[in-house]
Amino acid sequence: MPVVLVVDDGAANREVIRLFLSTIDCEVRLAEDGPTALDMIETAPPDLVLLDVRMPRMDGYEVCRRIKAMPRGRLLPVVMITGLSQTTHRVMALEAGADDFMAKPVEGAELIARVRSALRLKELYNTLDSAEHVIFSLATAVEAKDSFTEQHTQRVGESARLLGERLGLSEETLDVLYRGGIIKIGVSDSILHKPGPLDSVEMPQMQAHVAIGESIVKPLHSTSGLLPIIRHHHERFDGHGYPDGLRAREIPRAARIVSVCDAFDALVNDRPYRMRRSTEEALAVLRAGSGTQWDPETVDLLASELPAIQHLGAA
């Protein structure tokens, strides 16, 4: 059973979080300050730390830095929780080494979703070598600093895995789908945040991110299964995608699945260049592009599994 350590100087806050987490299959441990938490981690490392920022003796930022400096804390996910200004303190939390960030007052459904997501990542980290962990941590940090894409790749990975389960794919392939949905590296902030269409200079830079991501991950033997997803998730079913112009079944199946999940999640969430669309509108876009931009079978499968996919984001 995974262990979640809740660190907060307020007894009422600790109890609220403990009650929220009673619906999750995990053991909850409590610490009232930073030094106590560090001692507990050194003695028996948990699988996740939920860490308050404003505490006496040692604030959460310093606690987080010390956790990440510990041999037993380097791969330990830390979610920082604070009632302070989200914009400023999100950056401070990430600089301290936090893996995620939540604002007070904590909302139960969001907390549960973040904890489940973090525990899944911890389970994944347990299987990675050190270099691969760095890459996944980088991908998570890049995403977390941007309010428009925060948690996007996590949702894509989970949705892709769910569709793979429905297709009866092997556990090894399901793991590849989940991990492949998370890795998206190599696009500059100026391009990601541009409110309008990309120009003739920016578009090639955007398209180059698949090759950049591939080159980063390729040296790691344990990530060989991810390479087709990283390189080909922007191919089109009609052969007019990039980088290789593959078409139909030439596109690796895992890449076709991630592509549809990626597109759906992007459509139903805000982006710098447009507001989010309703679920019905997003499905209409996918169906309109079925057979040209996206694999028709995967579009149909996502539509049929939509209640389960939406539950992933709320559960």
PDB file of C-alpha atoms in Angstrom:
ATOM      1  CA  MET A   1       0.000   0.000   0.000  1.00  0.00           C
ATOM      2  CA  PRO A   2       1.469   3.423  -0.938  1.00  0.00           C
ATOM      3  CA  VAL A   3       2.283   5.840   1.883  1.00  0.00           C
ATOM      4  CA  VAL A   4       1.398   9.553   1.793  1.00  0.00           C
ATOM      5  CA  LEU A   5       3.085  11.881   4.294  1.00  0.00           C
ATOM      6  CA  VAL A   6       1.086  15.048   5.095  1.00  0.00           C
ATOM      7  CA  VAL A   7       3.214  17.875   6.510  1.00  0.00           C
ATOM      8  CA  ASP A   8       1.314  20.852   7.957  1.00  0.00           C
ATOM      9  CA  ASP A   9       1.609  22.775  11.223  1.00  0.00           C
ATOM     10  CA  GLY A  10      -2.193  23.065  11.441  1.00  0.00           C
ATOM     11  CA  ALA A  11      -3.875  20.040  13.026  1.00  0.00           C
ATOM     12  CA  ALA A  12      -7.184  20.898  11.344  1.00  0.00           C
ATOM     13  CA  ASN A  13      -5.522  21.059   7.921  1.00  0.00           C
ATOM     14  CA  ARG A  14      -3.853  17.692   8.450  1.00  0.00           C
ATOM     15  CA  GLU A  15      -7.147  16.141   9.478  1.00  0.00           C
ATOM     16  CA  VAL A  16      -9.025  17.540   6.465  1.00  0.00           C
ATOM     17  CA  ILE A  17      -6.444  16.100   4.082  1.00  0.00           C
ATOM     18  CA  ARG A  18      -6.454  12.781   5.931  1.00  0.00           C
ATOM     19  CA  LEU A  19     -10.236  12.564   5.569  1.00  0.00           C
ATOM     20  CA  PHE A  20     -10.076  13.373   1.862  1.00  0.00           C
ATOM     21  CA  LEU A  21      -7.487  10.651   1.346  1.00  0.00           C
ATOM     22  CA  SER A  22      -9.536   8.058   3.246  1.00  0.00           C
ATOM     23  CA  THR A  23     -11.215   7.250  -0.101  1.00  0.00           C
ATOM     24  CA  ILE A  24      -7.848   6.239  -1.616  1.00  0.00           C
ATOM     25  CA  ASP A  25      -6.121   2.939  -0.962  1.00  0.00           C
ATOM     26  CA  CYS A  26      -3.125   4.421   0.841  1.00  0.00           C
ATOM     27  CA  GLU A  27      -1.618   4.848   4.287  1.00  0.00           C
ATOM     28  CA  VAL A  28      -1.580   8.453   5.549  1.00  0.00           C
ATOM     29  CA  ARG A  29       1.144   9.622   7.938  1.00  0.00           C
ATOM     30  CA  LEU A  30       1.142  13.036   9.588  1.00  0.00           C
ATOM     31  CA  ALA A  31       3.919  15.462  10.550  1.00  0.00           C
ATOM     32  CA  GLU A  32       3.431  18.831  12.227  1.00  0.00           C
ATOM     33  CA  ASP A  33       6.643  20.485  11.012  1.00  0.00           C
ATOM     34  CA  GLY A  34       9.569  20.181   8.620  1.00  0.00           C
ATOM     35  CA  PRO A  35      12.220  18.667  10.905  1.00  0.00           C
ATOM     36  CA  THR A  36       9.801  15.952  12.011  1.00  0.00           C
ATOM     37  CA  ALA A  37       8.935  15.179   8.395  1.00  0.00           C
ATOM     38  CA  LEU A  38      12.608  14.929   7.409  1.00  0.00           C
ATOM     39  CA  ASP A  39      13.271  12.487  10.246  1.00  0.00           C
ATOM     40  CA  MET A  40      10.292  10.378   9.173  1.00  0.00           C
ATOM     41  CA  ILE A  41      11.450  10.336   5.551  1.00  0.00           C
ATOM     42  CA  GLU A  42      14.961   9.321   6.572  1.00  0.00           C
ATOM     43  CA  THR A  43      13.618   6.486   8.730  1.00  0.00           C
ATOM     44  CA  ALA A  44      10.871   5.158   6.449  1.00  0.00           C
ATOM     45  CA  PRO A  45      10.446   6.974   3.109  1.00  0.00           C
ATOM     46  CA  PRO A  46       6.835   7.479   1.965  1.00  0.00           C
ATOM     47  CA  ASP A  47       5.705   7.371  -1.661  1.00  0.00           C
ATOM     48  CA  LEU A  48       4.440  10.968  -1.711  1.00  0.00           C
ATOM     49  CA  VAL A  49       4.772  14.103   0.422  1.00  0.00           C
ATOM     50  CA  LEU A  50       2.004  16.728   0.669  1.00  0.00           C
ATOM     51  CA  LEU A  51       3.869  19.725   2.020  1.00  0.00           C
ATOM     52  CA  ASP A  52       2.556  22.995   3.452  1.00  0.00           C
ATOM     53  CA  VAL A  53       4.610  26.122   2.736  1.00  0.00           C
ATOM     54  CA  ARG A  54       4.085  28.394   5.735  1.00  0.00           C
ATOM     55  CA  MET A  55       5.318  26.536   8.801  1.00  0.00           C
ATOM     56  CA  PRO A  56       7.361  27.512  11.872  1.00  0.00           C
ATOM     57  CA  ARG A  57      10.971  26.402  12.354  1.00  0.00           C
ATOM     58  CA  MET A  58      11.432  25.599   8.658  1.00  0.00           C
ATOM     59  CA  ASP A  59       9.268  26.685   5.715  1.00  0.00           C
ATOM     60  CA  GLY A  60       8.098  24.275   3.048  1.00  0.00           C
ATOM     61  CA  TYR A  61      10.572  25.467   0.431  1.00  0.00           C
ATOM     62  CA  GLU A  62      13.525  24.598   2.634  1.00  0.00           C
ATOM     63  CA  VAL A  63      11.943  21.275   3.595  1.00  0.00           C
ATOM     64  CA  CYS A  64      11.476  20.456  -0.087  1.00  0.00           C
ATOM     65  CA  ARG A  65      15.080  21.344  -0.913  1.00  0.00           C
ATOM     66  CA  ARG A  66      16.312  19.107   1.896  1.00  0.00           C
ATOM     67  CA  ILE A  67      14.058  16.236   0.798  1.00  0.00           C
ATOM     68  CA  LYS A  68      15.419  16.394  -2.756  1.00  0.00           C
ATOM     69  CA  ALA A  69      18.987  16.460  -1.392  1.00  0.00           C
ATOM     70  CA  MET A  70      18.434  13.269   0.599  1.00  0.00           C
ATOM     71  CA  PRO A  71      19.431   9.947  -0.997  1.00  0.00           C
ATOM     72  CA  ARG A  72      15.974   8.628  -0.119  1.00  0.00           C
ATOM     73  CA  GLY A  73      14.223  11.771  -1.278  1.00  0.00           C
ATOM     74  CA  ARG A  74      15.668  12.328  -4.730  1.00  0.00           C
ATOM     75  CA  LEU A  75      12.938  10.287  -6.432  1.00  0.00           C
ATOM     76  CA  LEU A  76      10.228  11.146  -3.892  1.00  0.00           C
ATOM     77  CA  PRO A  77       7.350  13.222  -5.377  1.00  0.00           C
ATOM     78  CA  VAL A  78       6.557  16.376  -3.396  1.00  0.00           C
ATOM     79  CA  VAL A  79       3.323  18.321  -3.836  1.00  0.00           C
ATOM     80  CA  MET A  80       3.449  21.736  -2.175  1.00  0.00           C
ATOM     81  CA  ILE A  81       0.224  23.229  -0.795  1.00  0.00           C
ATOM     82  CA  THR A  82      -0.092  26.920   0.065  1.00  0.00           C
ATOM     83  CA  GLY A  83      -2.608  29.729   0.472  1.00  0.00           C
ATOM     84  CA  LEU A  84      -0.090  32.259  -0.869  1.00  0.00           C
ATOM     85  CA  SER A  85      -0.240  33.896  -4.319  1.00  0.00           C
ATOM     86  CA  GLN A  86      -0.298  31.051  -6.820  1.00  0.00           C
ATOM     87  CA  THR A  87       1.634  32.795  -9.613  1.00  0.00           C
ATOM     88  CA  THR A  88       4.678  33.804  -7.565  1.00  0.00           C
ATOM     89  CA  HIS A  89       4.850  30.813  -5.286  1.00  0.00           C
ATOM     90  CA  ARG A  90       4.321  28.233  -8.021  1.00  0.00           C
ATOM     91  CA  VAL A  91       7.721  29.281  -9.404  1.00  0.00           C
ATOM     92  CA  MET A  92       9.296  29.209  -5.942  1.00  0.00           C
ATOM     93  CA  ALA A  93       7.899  25.731  -5.322  1.00  0.00           C
ATOM     94  CA  LEU A  94       9.294  24.409  -8.595  1.00  0.00           C
ATOM     95  CA  GLU A  95      12.672  26.021  -7.925  1.00  0.00           C
ATOM     96  CA  ALA A  96      12.740  24.241  -4.575  1.00  0.00           C
ATOM     97  CA  GLY A  97      12.311  20.950  -6.420  1.00  0.00           C
ATOM     98  CA  ALA A  98       8.570  20.369  -5.990  1.00  0.00           C
ATOM     99  CA  ASP A  99       6.931  18.023  -8.469  1.00  0.00           C
ATOM    100  CA  ASP A 100       3.499  19.658  -8.272  1.00  0.00           C
ATOM    101  CA  PHE A 101       1.670  22.550  -6.645  1.00  0.00           C
ATOM    102  CA  MET A 102      -1.783  23.091  -5.144  1.00  0.00           C
ATOM    103  CA  ALA A 103      -3.449  26.187  -3.732  1.00  0.00           C
ATOM    104  CA  LYS A 104      -5.404  26.425  -0.489  1.00  0.00           C
ATOM    105  CA  PRO A 105      -8.173  25.903   0.366  1.00  0.00           C
ATOM    106  CA  VAL A 106      -7.717  22.348  -0.854  1.00  0.00           C
ATOM    107  CA  GLU A 107     -10.638  20.982  -2.872  1.00  0.00           C
ATOM    108  CA  GLY A 108     -11.267  17.310  -2.260  1.00  0.00           C
ATOM    109  CA  ALA A 109     -11.715  16.079  -5.825  1.00  0.00           C
ATOM    110  CA  GLU A 110      -8.618  17.934  -7.046  1.00  0.00           C
ATOM    111  CA  LEU A 111      -6.531  16.662  -4.137  1.00  0.00           C
ATOM    112  CA  ILE A 112      -7.551  13.080  -4.786  1.00  0.00           C
ATOM    113  CA  ALA A 113      -6.806  13.419  -8.506  1.00  0.00           C
ATOM    114  CA  ARG A 114      -3.376  14.973  -7.840  1.00  0.00           C
ATOM    115  CA  VAL A 115      -2.482  12.338  -5.252  1.00  0.00           C
ATOM    116  CA  ARG A 116      -3.503   9.459  -7.497  1.00  0.00           C
ATOM    117  CA  SER A 117      -1.549  10.993 -10.353  1.00  0.00           C
ATOM    118  CA  ALA A 118       1.551  11.508  -8.177  1.00  0.00           C
ATOM    119  CA  LEU A 119       1.386   7.947  -6.847  1.00  0.00           C
ATOM    120  CA  ARG A 120       1.189   6.590 -10.387  1.00  0.00           C
ATOM    121  CA  LEU A 121       4.258   8.642 -11.250  1.00  0.00           C
ATOM    122  CA  LYS A 122       6.076   7.321  -8.188  1.00  0.00           C
ATOM    123  CA  GLU A 123       5.267   3.779  -9.260  1.00  0.00           C
ATOM    124  CA  LEU A 124       6.679   4.625 -12.674  1.00  0.00           C
ATOM    125  CA  TYR A 125       9.792   6.272 -11.195  1.00  0.00           C
ATOM    126  CA  ASN A 126      10.495   3.084  -9.277  1.00  0.00           C
ATOM    127  CA  THR A 127      11.079   1.345 -12.619  1.00  0.00           C
ATOM    128  CA  LEU A 128      13.323   4.000 -14.179  1.00  0.00           C
ATOM    129  CA  ASP A 129      17.060   4.410 -14.226  1.00  0.00           C
ATOM    130  CA  SER A 130      18.472   7.737 -13.011  1.00  0.00           C
ATOM    131  CA  ALA A 131      18.851   9.329 -16.436  1.00  0.00           C
ATOM    132  CA  GLU A 132      15.314   8.436 -17.476  1.00  0.00           C
ATOM    133  CA  HIS A 133      13.975   9.855 -14.209  1.00  0.00           C
ATOM    134  CA  VAL A 134      15.653  13.163 -15.001  1.00  0.00           C
ATOM    135  CA  ILE A 135      13.890  13.279 -18.369  1.00  0.00           C
ATOM    136  CA  PHE A 136      10.472  12.533 -16.877  1.00  0.00           C
ATOM    137  CA  SER A 137      11.055  15.100 -14.139  1.00  0.00           C
ATOM    138  CA  LEU A 138      12.029  17.679 -16.764  1.00  0.00           C
ATOM    139  CA  ALA A 139       8.885  16.977 -18.766  1.00  0.00           C
ATOM    140  CA  THR A 140       6.749  17.332 -15.647  1.00  0.00           C
ATOM    141  CA  ALA A 141       8.450  20.572 -14.575  1.00  0.00           C
ATOM    142  CA  VAL A 142       8.123  22.148 -18.031  1.00  0.00           C
ATOM    143  CA  GLU A 143       4.422  21.355 -18.010  1.00  0.00           C
ATOM    144  CA  ALA A 144       3.792  22.493 -14.436  1.00  0.00           C
ATOM    145  CA  LYS A 145       5.154  26.003 -14.979  1.00  0.00           C
ATOM    146  CA  ASP A 146       2.514  26.696 -17.634  1.00  0.00           C
ATOM    147  CA  SER A 147      -1.075  27.128 -16.425  1.00  0.00           C
ATOM    148  CA  PHE A 148      -2.367  26.278 -19.917  1.00  0.00           C
ATOM    149  CA  THR A 149      -0.705  22.863 -20.143  1.00  0.00           C
ATOM    150  CA  GLU A 150      -0.479  21.892 -16.469  1.00  0.00           C
ATOM    151  CA  GLN A 151      -1.384  18.205 -16.035  1.00  0.00           C
ATOM    152  CA  HIS A 152      -2.054  17.905 -19.794  1.00  0.00           C
ATOM    153  CA  THR A 153       0.521  15.216 -20.517  1.00  0.00           C
ATOM    154  CA  GLN A 154      -0.469  13.303 -17.394  1.00  0.00           C
ATOM    155  CA  ARG A 155      -4.073  13.172 -18.592  1.00  0.00           C
ATOM    156  CA  VAL A 156      -2.949  12.172 -22.081  1.00  0.00           C
ATOM    157  CA  GLY A 157      -0.839   9.334 -20.703  1.00  0.00           C
ATOM    158  CA  GLU A 158      -3.666   8.040 -18.541  1.00  0.00           C
ATOM    159  CA  SER A 159      -6.235   8.309 -21.362  1.00  0.00           C
ATOM    160  CA  ALA A 160      -3.931   6.522 -23.798  1.00  0.00           C
ATOM    161  CA  ARG A 161      -3.360   3.742 -21.284  1.00  0.00           C
ATOM    162  CA  LEU A 162      -7.095   3.340 -20.766  1.00  0.00           C
ATOM    163  CA  LEU A 163      -7.742   3.028 -24.506  1.00  0.00           C
ATOM    164  CA  GLY A 164      -4.933   0.493 -24.713  1.00  0.00           C
ATOM    165  CA  GLU A 165      -6.592  -1.543 -21.960  1.00  0.00           C
ATOM    166  CA  ARG A 166      -9.868  -1.542 -23.887  1.00  0.00           C
ATOM    167  CA  LEU A 167      -7.975  -2.839 -26.932  1.00  0.00           C
ATOM    168  CA  GLY A 168      -6.515  -5.680 -24.868  1.00  0.00           C
ATOM    169  CA  LEU A 169      -2.917  -4.578 -25.358  1.00  0.00           C
ATOM    170  CA  SER A 170      -0.133  -6.084 -23.255  1.00  0.00           C
ATOM    171  CA  GLU A 171       0.969  -4.581 -19.937  1.00  0.00           C
ATOM    172  CA  GLU A 172       4.285  -3.642 -21.531  1.00  0.00           C
ATOM    173  CA  THR A 173       2.467  -1.717 -24.284  1.00  0.00           C
ATOM    174  CA  LEU A 174       0.167  -0.038 -21.745  1.00  0.00           C
ATOM    175  CA  ASP A 175       3.224   1.168 -19.853  1.00  0.00           C
ATOM    176  CA  VAL A 176       4.701   2.538 -23.088  1.00  0.00           C
ATOM    177  CA  LEU A 177       1.441   4.378 -23.870  1.00  0.00           C
ATOM    178  CA  TYR A 178       1.380   5.990 -20.434  1.00  0.00           C
ATOM    179  CA  ARG A 179       5.020   7.029 -20.487  1.00  0.00           C
ATOM    180  CA  GLY A 180       4.859   8.148 -24.118  1.00  0.00           C
ATOM    181  CA  GLY A 181       1.947  10.442 -23.360  1.00  0.00           C
ATOM    182  CA  ILE A 182       4.001  12.267 -20.744  1.00  0.00           C
ATOM    183  CA  ILE A 183       7.177  13.006 -22.727  1.00  0.00           C
ATOM    184  CA  LYS A 184       6.813  16.249 -24.711  1.00  0.00           C
ATOM    185  CA  ILE A 185      10.023  18.277 -24.751  1.00  0.00           C
ATOM    186  CA  GLY A 186      11.576  20.830 -27.066  1.00  0.00           C
ATOM    187  CA  VAL A 187       9.093  23.664 -27.736  1.00  0.00           C
ATOM    188  CA  SER A 188      10.017  27.209 -26.660  1.00  0.00           C
ATOM    189  CA  ASP A 189       7.733  29.234 -24.389  1.00  0.00           C
ATOM    190  CA  SER A 190       7.310  31.954 -27.016  1.00  0.00           C
ATOM    191  CA  ILE A 191       5.767  29.416 -29.398  1.00  0.00           C
ATOM    192  CA  LEU A 192       3.696  27.589 -26.790  1.00  0.00           C
ATOM    193  CA  HIS A 193       2.204  30.848 -25.509  1.00  0.00           C
ATOM    194  CA  LYS A 194       1.631  32.627 -28.820  1.00  0.00           C
ATOM    195  CA  PRO A 195      -2.042  33.693 -28.991  1.00  0.00           C
ATOM    196  CA  GLY A 196      -2.257  33.607 -32.814  1.00  0.00           C
ATOM    197  CA  PRO A 197      -1.204  31.264 -35.625  1.00  0.00           C
ATOM    198  CA  LEU A 198       2.466  30.385 -36.063  1.00  0.00           C
ATOM    199  CA  ASP A 199       4.420  32.085 -38.844  1.00  0.00           C
ATOM    200  CA  SER A 200       6.769  30.535 -41.428  1.00  0.00           C
ATOM    201  CA  VAL A 201       9.698  30.647 -38.992  1.00  0.00           C
ATOM    202  CA  GLU A 202       7.850  29.373 -35.923  1.00  0.00           C
ATOM    203  CA  MET A 203       6.099  26.442 -37.597  1.00  0.00           C
ATOM    204  CA  PRO A 204       9.327  24.538 -38.442  1.00  0.00           C
ATOM    205  CA  GLN A 205      10.495  25.158 -34.873  1.00  0.00           C
ATOM    206  CA  MET A 206       7.249  23.697 -33.564  1.00  0.00           C
ATOM    207  CA  GLN A 207       7.528  20.691 -35.856  1.00  0.00           C
ATOM    208  CA  ALA A 208      11.135  20.106 -34.775  1.00  0.00           C
ATOM    209  CA  HIS A 209      10.079  19.290 -31.210  1.00  0.00           C
ATOM    210  CA  VAL A 210       9.387  15.645 -32.058  1.00  0.00           C
ATOM    211  CA  ALA A 211      12.954  15.157 -33.284  1.00  0.00           C
ATOM    212  CA  ILE A 212      14.322  17.020 -30.256  1.00  0.00           C
ATOM    213  CA  GLY A 213      12.333  14.811 -27.899  1.00  0.00           C
ATOM    214  CA  GLU A 214      13.494  11.707 -29.744  1.00  0.00           C
ATOM    215  CA  SER A 215      17.161  12.758 -29.577  1.00  0.00           C
ATOM    216  CA  ILE A 216      16.911  13.366 -25.821  1.00  0.00           C
ATOM    217  CA  VAL A 217      15.366   9.987 -25.054  1.00  0.00           C
ATOM    218  CA  LYS A 218      17.099   7.823 -27.688  1.00  0.00           C
ATOM    219  CA  PRO A 219      20.351   7.156 -25.747  1.00  0.00           C
ATOM    220  CA  LEU A 220      18.414   5.430 -22.946  1.00  0.00           C
ATOM    221  CA  HIS A 221      17.953   1.730 -23.587  1.00  0.00           C
ATOM    222  CA  SER A 222      14.920   1.514 -21.303  1.00  0.00           C
ATOM    223  CA  THR A 223      12.986   4.054 -23.403  1.00  0.00           C
ATOM    224  CA  SER A 224      13.273   2.414 -26.816  1.00  0.00           C
ATOM    225  CA  GLY A 225       9.566   1.624 -26.835  1.00  0.00           C
ATOM    226  CA  LEU A 226       8.740   5.314 -26.437  1.00  0.00           C
ATOM    227  CA  LEU A 227      10.555   6.484 -29.552  1.00  0.00           C
ATOM    228  CA  PRO A 228       7.759   5.739 -32.068  1.00  0.00           C
ATOM    229  CA  ILE A 229       5.296   7.764 -29.950  1.00  0.00           C
ATOM    230  CA  ILE A 230       7.654  10.672 -29.438  1.00  0.00           C
ATOM    231  CA  ARG A 231       8.577  10.875 -33.117  1.00  0.00           C
ATOM    232  CA  HIS A 232       5.253  10.076 -34.777  1.00  0.00           C
ATOM    233  CA  HIS A 233       2.446  11.488 -32.601  1.00  0.00           C
ATOM    234  CA  HIS A 234       2.033  14.375 -35.076  1.00  0.00           C
ATOM    235  CA  GLU A 235       1.739  12.232 -38.191  1.00  0.00           C
ATOM    236  CA  ARG A 236      -1.633  12.417 -39.968  1.00  0.00           C
ATOM    237  CA  PHE A 237      -3.728   9.478 -41.104  1.00  0.00           C
ATOM    238  CA  ASP A 238      -3.783  10.933 -44.651  1.00  0.00           C
ATOM    239  CA  GLY A 239       0.018  11.187 -44.793  1.00  0.00           C
ATOM    240  CA  HIS A 240       0.248  14.983 -44.511  1.00  0.00           C
ATOM    241  CA  GLY A 241       1.672  15.115 -40.990  1.00  0.00           C
ATOM    242  CA  TYR A 242       5.243  15.377 -39.723  1.00  0.00           C
ATOM    243  CA  PRO A 243       8.084  14.530 -39.468  1.00  0.00           C
ATOM    244  CA  ASP A 244       8.028  11.566 -41.888  1.00  0.00           C
ATOM    245  CA  GLY A 245       4.702  11.832 -43.706  1.00  0.00           C
ATOM    246  CA  LEU A 246       3.567   8.367 -42.625  1.00  0.00           C
ATOM    247  CA  ARG A 247      -0.018   7.428 -43.407  1.00  0.00           C
ATOM    248  CA  ALA A 248      -2.704   5.099 -42.045  1.00  0.00           C
ATOM    249  CA  ARG A 249      -1.255   1.856 -40.606  1.00  0.00           C
ATOM    250  CA  GLU A 250       2.288   3.013 -41.334  1.00  0.00           C
ATOM    251  CA  ILE A 251       1.921   5.177 -38.241  1.00  0.00           C
ATOM    252  CA  PRO A 252       2.730   3.092 -35.137  1.00  0.00           C
ATOM    253  CA  ARG A 253      -0.417   2.114 -33.291  1.00  0.00           C
ATOM    254  CA  ALA A 254       0.721   3.629 -30.002  1.00  0.00           C
ATOM    255  CA  ALA A 255       1.415   6.957 -31.739  1.00  0.00           C
ATOM    256  CA  ARG A 256      -2.083   6.916 -33.267  1.00  0.00           C
ATOM    257  CA  ILE A 257      -3.619   6.385 -29.833  1.00  0.00           C
ATOM    258  CA  VAL A 258      -1.578   9.122 -28.142  1.00  0.00           C
ATOM    259  CA  SER A 259      -2.321  11.526 -31.013  1.00  0.00           C
ATOM    260  CA  VAL A 260      -6.089  11.247 -30.530  1.00  0.00           C
ATOM    261  CA  CYS A 261      -5.860  11.501 -26.731  1.00  0.00           C
ATOM    262  CA  ASP A 262      -3.526  14.494 -27.053  1.00  0.00           C
ATOM    263  CA  ALA A 263      -5.893  16.285 -29.441  1.00  0.00           C
ATOM    264  CA  PHE A 264      -8.989  15.659 -27.327  1.00  0.00           C
ATOM    265  CA  ASP A 265      -7.399  16.912 -24.101  1.00  0.00           C
ATOM    266  CA  ALA A 266      -6.060  20.011 -25.856  1.00  0.00           C
ATOM    267  CA  LEU A 267      -9.508  20.774 -27.289  1.00  0.00           C
ATOM    268  CA  VAL A 268     -11.364  20.600 -23.969  1.00  0.00           C
ATOM    269  CA  ASN A 269      -8.847  22.810 -22.129  1.00  0.00           C
ATOM    270  CA  ASP A 270      -7.894  26.467 -22.546  1.00  0.00           C
ATOM    271  CA  ARG A 271      -4.957  27.386 -24.754  1.00  0.00           C
ATOM    272  CA  PRO A 272      -3.266  30.797 -25.299  1.00  0.00           C
ATOM    273  CA  TYR A 273      -4.758  30.953 -28.799  1.00  0.00           C
ATOM    274  CA  ARG A 274      -8.344  29.876 -27.948  1.00  0.00           C
ATOM    275  CA  MET A 275     -10.798  29.048 -25.194  1.00  0.00           C
ATOM    276  CA  ARG A 276     -11.673  25.466 -24.327  1.00  0.00           C
ATOM    277  CA  ARG A 277     -14.387  23.715 -26.267  1.00  0.00           C
ATOM    278  CA  SER A 278     -17.235  21.640 -24.894  1.00  0.00           C
ATOM    279  CA  THR A 279     -16.998  17.867 -24.949  1.00  0.00           C
ATOM    280  CA  GLU A 280     -19.528  17.731 -27.760  1.00  0.00           C
ATOM    281  CA  GLU A 281     -17.612  20.295 -29.814  1.00  0.00           C
ATOM    282  CA  ALA A 282     -14.323  18.450 -29.243  1.00  0.00           C
ATOM    283  CA  LEU A 283     -15.831  15.155 -30.375  1.00  0.00           C
ATOM    284  CA  ALA A 284     -17.237  16.899 -33.464  1.00  0.00           C
ATOM    285  CA  VAL A 285     -13.724  18.132 -34.334  1.00  0.00           C
ATOM    286  CA  LEU A 286     -12.270  14.644 -33.907  1.00  0.00           C
ATOM    287  CA  ARG A 287     -15.007  13.062 -36.001  1.00  0.00           C
ATOM    288  CA  ALA A 288     -14.537  15.686 -38.713  1.00  0.00           C
ATOM    289  CA  GLY A 289     -10.832  14.802 -38.846  1.00  0.00           C
ATOM    290  CA  SER A 290     -11.397  11.042 -38.603  1.00  0.00           C
ATOM    291  CA  GLY A 291      -9.713   9.353 -41.535  1.00  0.00           C
ATOM    292  CA  THR A 292      -7.723  12.439 -42.507  1.00  0.00           C
ATOM    293  CA  GLN A 293      -5.930  13.728 -39.413  1.00  0.00           C
ATOM    294  CA  TRP A 294      -6.679  10.903 -36.969  1.00  0.00           C
ATOM    295  CA  ASP A 295      -7.112   7.144 -36.963  1.00  0.00           C
ATOM    296  CA  PRO A 296     -10.895   6.465 -37.305  1.00  0.00           C
ATOM    297  CA  GLU A 297     -10.842   3.407 -35.040  1.00  0.00           C
ATOM    298  CA  THR A 298      -9.141   5.327 -32.234  1.00  0.00           C
ATOM    299  CA  VAL A 299     -11.538   8.275 -32.574  1.00  0.00           C
ATOM    300  CA  ASP A 300     -14.501   5.889 -32.300  1.00  0.00           C
ATOM    301  CA  LEU A 301     -12.938   4.140 -29.306  1.00  0.00           C
ATOM    302  CA  LEU A 302     -12.295   7.417 -27.482  1.00  0.00           C
ATOM    303  CA  ALA A 303     -15.887   8.517 -28.103  1.00  0.00           C
ATOM    304  CA  SER A 304     -17.217   5.255 -26.705  1.00  0.00           C
ATOM    305  CA  GLU A 305     -14.948   5.448 -23.639  1.00  0.00           C
ATOM    306  CA  LEU A 306     -15.542   9.131 -22.939  1.00  0.00           C
ATOM    307  CA  PRO A 307     -17.258   8.626 -19.544  1.00  0.00           C
ATOM    308  CA  ALA A 308     -14.268   6.616 -18.300  1.00  0.00           C
ATOM    309  CA  ILE A 309     -11.798   9.187 -19.675  1.00  0.00           C
ATOM    310  CA  GLN A 310     -13.654  12.046 -18.012  1.00  0.00           C
ATOM    311  CA  HIS A 311     -13.647  10.079 -14.768  1.00  0.00           C
ATOM    312  CA  LEU A 312      -9.844   9.890 -14.939  1.00  0.00           C
ATOM    313  CA  GLY A 313      -9.691  13.683 -14.672  1.00  0.00           C
ATOM    314  CA  ALA A 314     -12.098  13.855 -11.766  1.00  0.00           C
ATOM    315  CA  ALA A 315     -11.143  10.763  -9.782  1.00  0.00           C
TER     316      ALA A 315
END
